[in-house]
Amino acid sequence: MTAREPNCCSNIFTEREERKATAVATNSPFTEWDKTFGDARLCAAIADRITFRCTLIQTGTESYRYQATQESLFPAPN
């Protein structure tokens, strides 16, 4: 991710706020987003915008695609 991309995400969420529905899917909890976006303050601003008047759905499960990839790369010993 380049330095410009987190600001782009913030701008997208700001423009869509209160106008359109936005769905965000991630395998990372909010506490790890600063590792992705690189700036804790920007991360907090993005999380604030997308969680305002929202419905959070947390499945609590691992990604099926991630698990399948891991199993294909590292098969269990017989």
PDB file of C-alpha atoms in Angstrom:
ATOM      1  CA  MET A   1       0.000   0.000   0.000  1.00  0.00           C
ATOM      2  CA  THR A   2       1.423   3.366  -0.939  1.00  0.00           C
ATOM      3  CA  ALA A   3       1.366   6.383   1.357  1.00  0.00           C
ATOM      4  CA  ARG A   4      -1.418   7.915  -0.750  1.00  0.00           C
ATOM      5  CA  GLU A   5      -3.820   4.933  -0.635  1.00  0.00           C
ATOM      6  CA  PRO A   6      -4.934   5.274   3.021  1.00  0.00           C
ATOM      7  CA  ASN A   7      -5.949   8.880   2.351  1.00  0.00           C
ATOM      8  CA  CYS A   8      -7.852   7.673  -0.705  1.00  0.00           C
ATOM      9  CA  CYS A   9      -9.776   5.175   1.478  1.00  0.00           C
ATOM     10  CA  SER A  10     -10.566   7.924   3.944  1.00  0.00           C
ATOM     11  CA  ASN A  11     -11.838  10.161   1.135  1.00  0.00           C
ATOM     12  CA  ILE A  12     -14.048   7.399  -0.260  1.00  0.00           C
ATOM     13  CA  PHE A  13     -15.639   6.708   3.119  1.00  0.00           C
ATOM     14  CA  THR A  14     -16.104  10.430   3.748  1.00  0.00           C
ATOM     15  CA  GLU A  15     -17.811  10.963   0.368  1.00  0.00           C
ATOM     16  CA  ARG A  16     -20.133   7.975   0.850  1.00  0.00           C
ATOM     17  CA  GLU A  17     -21.021   8.812   4.442  1.00  0.00           C
ATOM     18  CA  GLU A  18     -24.779   9.272   4.852  1.00  0.00           C
ATOM     19  CA  ARG A  19     -25.388   8.849   1.098  1.00  0.00           C
ATOM     20  CA  LYS A  20     -24.808   5.210   0.187  1.00  0.00           C
ATOM     21  CA  ALA A  21     -24.436   1.881   1.909  1.00  0.00           C
ATOM     22  CA  THR A  22     -20.879   0.663   2.189  1.00  0.00           C
ATOM     23  CA  ALA A  23     -19.765  -2.848   3.036  1.00  0.00           C
ATOM     24  CA  VAL A  24     -16.284  -3.558   4.326  1.00  0.00           C
ATOM     25  CA  ALA A  25     -14.952  -7.065   4.853  1.00  0.00           C
ATOM     26  CA  THR A  26     -11.689  -7.854   6.577  1.00  0.00           C
ATOM     27  CA  ASN A  27      -9.992 -10.637   8.468  1.00  0.00           C
ATOM     28  CA  SER A  28      -8.241  -8.125  10.711  1.00  0.00           C
ATOM     29  CA  PRO A  29      -9.736  -6.636  13.870  1.00  0.00           C
ATOM     30  CA  PHE A  30      -9.771  -2.848  14.219  1.00  0.00           C
ATOM     31  CA  THR A  31      -6.814  -3.100  16.600  1.00  0.00           C
ATOM     32  CA  GLU A  32      -4.616  -4.279  13.702  1.00  0.00           C
ATOM     33  CA  TRP A  33      -5.733  -1.778  11.068  1.00  0.00           C
ATOM     34  CA  ASP A  34      -2.918   0.650  11.862  1.00  0.00           C
ATOM     35  CA  LYS A  35      -0.501  -1.986  10.503  1.00  0.00           C
ATOM     36  CA  THR A  36      -2.347  -1.891   7.172  1.00  0.00           C
ATOM     37  CA  PHE A  37      -2.910   1.857   6.929  1.00  0.00           C
ATOM     38  CA  GLY A  38       0.376   2.828   8.582  1.00  0.00           C
ATOM     39  CA  ASP A  39      -1.027   5.810  10.471  1.00  0.00           C
ATOM     40  CA  ALA A  40      -2.880   5.292  13.752  1.00  0.00           C
ATOM     41  CA  ARG A  41      -4.762   8.623  13.539  1.00  0.00           C
ATOM     42  CA  LEU A  42      -5.895   7.972   9.964  1.00  0.00           C
ATOM     43  CA  CYS A  43      -6.897   4.445  10.950  1.00  0.00           C
ATOM     44  CA  ALA A  44      -9.005   5.793  13.815  1.00  0.00           C
ATOM     45  CA  ALA A  45     -10.662   8.308  11.484  1.00  0.00           C
ATOM     46  CA  ILE A  46     -11.507   5.608   8.928  1.00  0.00           C
ATOM     47  CA  ALA A  47     -12.872   3.272  11.612  1.00  0.00           C
ATOM     48  CA  ASP A  48     -14.925   6.141  13.050  1.00  0.00           C
ATOM     49  CA  ARG A  49     -16.472   6.945   9.669  1.00  0.00           C
ATOM     50  CA  ILE A  50     -17.369   3.402   8.714  1.00  0.00           C
ATOM     51  CA  THR A  51     -18.765   2.451  12.133  1.00  0.00           C
ATOM     52  CA  PHE A  52     -20.998   5.510  12.580  1.00  0.00           C
ATOM     53  CA  ARG A  53     -24.632   4.324  12.478  1.00  0.00           C
ATOM     54  CA  CYS A  54     -23.605   0.911  11.246  1.00  0.00           C
ATOM     55  CA  THR A  55     -24.248  -2.733  11.835  1.00  0.00           C
ATOM     56  CA  LEU A  56     -21.135  -4.748  12.633  1.00  0.00           C
ATOM     57  CA  ILE A  57     -21.275  -8.430  11.832  1.00  0.00           C
ATOM     58  CA  GLN A  58     -18.420 -10.425  13.285  1.00  0.00           C
ATOM     59  CA  THR A  59     -18.429 -14.058  12.313  1.00  0.00           C
ATOM     60  CA  GLY A  60     -15.464 -14.983  14.458  1.00  0.00           C
ATOM     61  CA  THR A  61     -14.327 -17.567  11.946  1.00  0.00           C
ATOM     62  CA  GLU A  62     -11.162 -17.969   9.964  1.00  0.00           C
ATOM     63  CA  SER A  63     -11.222 -17.355   6.234  1.00  0.00           C
ATOM     64  CA  TYR A  64     -12.054 -20.506   4.281  1.00  0.00           C
ATOM     65  CA  ARG A  65      -9.763 -19.420   1.417  1.00  0.00           C
ATOM     66  CA  TYR A  66      -6.885 -18.748   3.810  1.00  0.00           C
ATOM     67  CA  GLN A  67      -7.322 -22.139   5.487  1.00  0.00           C
ATOM     68  CA  ALA A  68      -7.510 -23.961   2.119  1.00  0.00           C
ATOM     69  CA  THR A  69      -4.338 -22.203   0.948  1.00  0.00           C
ATOM     70  CA  GLN A  70      -2.484 -23.120   4.132  1.00  0.00           C
ATOM     71  CA  GLU A  71      -3.568 -26.758   3.817  1.00  0.00           C
ATOM     72  CA  SER A  72      -2.424 -26.926   0.190  1.00  0.00           C
ATOM     73  CA  LEU A  73       0.958 -25.328   1.000  1.00  0.00           C
ATOM     74  CA  PHE A  74       1.550 -27.237   4.215  1.00  0.00           C
ATOM     75  CA  PRO A  75      -0.309 -30.582   4.087  1.00  0.00           C
ATOM     76  CA  ALA A  76      -0.745 -32.431   7.366  1.00  0.00           C
ATOM     77  CA  PRO A  77       1.734 -35.319   7.773  1.00  0.00           C
ATOM     78  CA  ASN A  78       0.214 -38.789   7.360  1.00  0.00           C
TER      79      ASN A  78
END
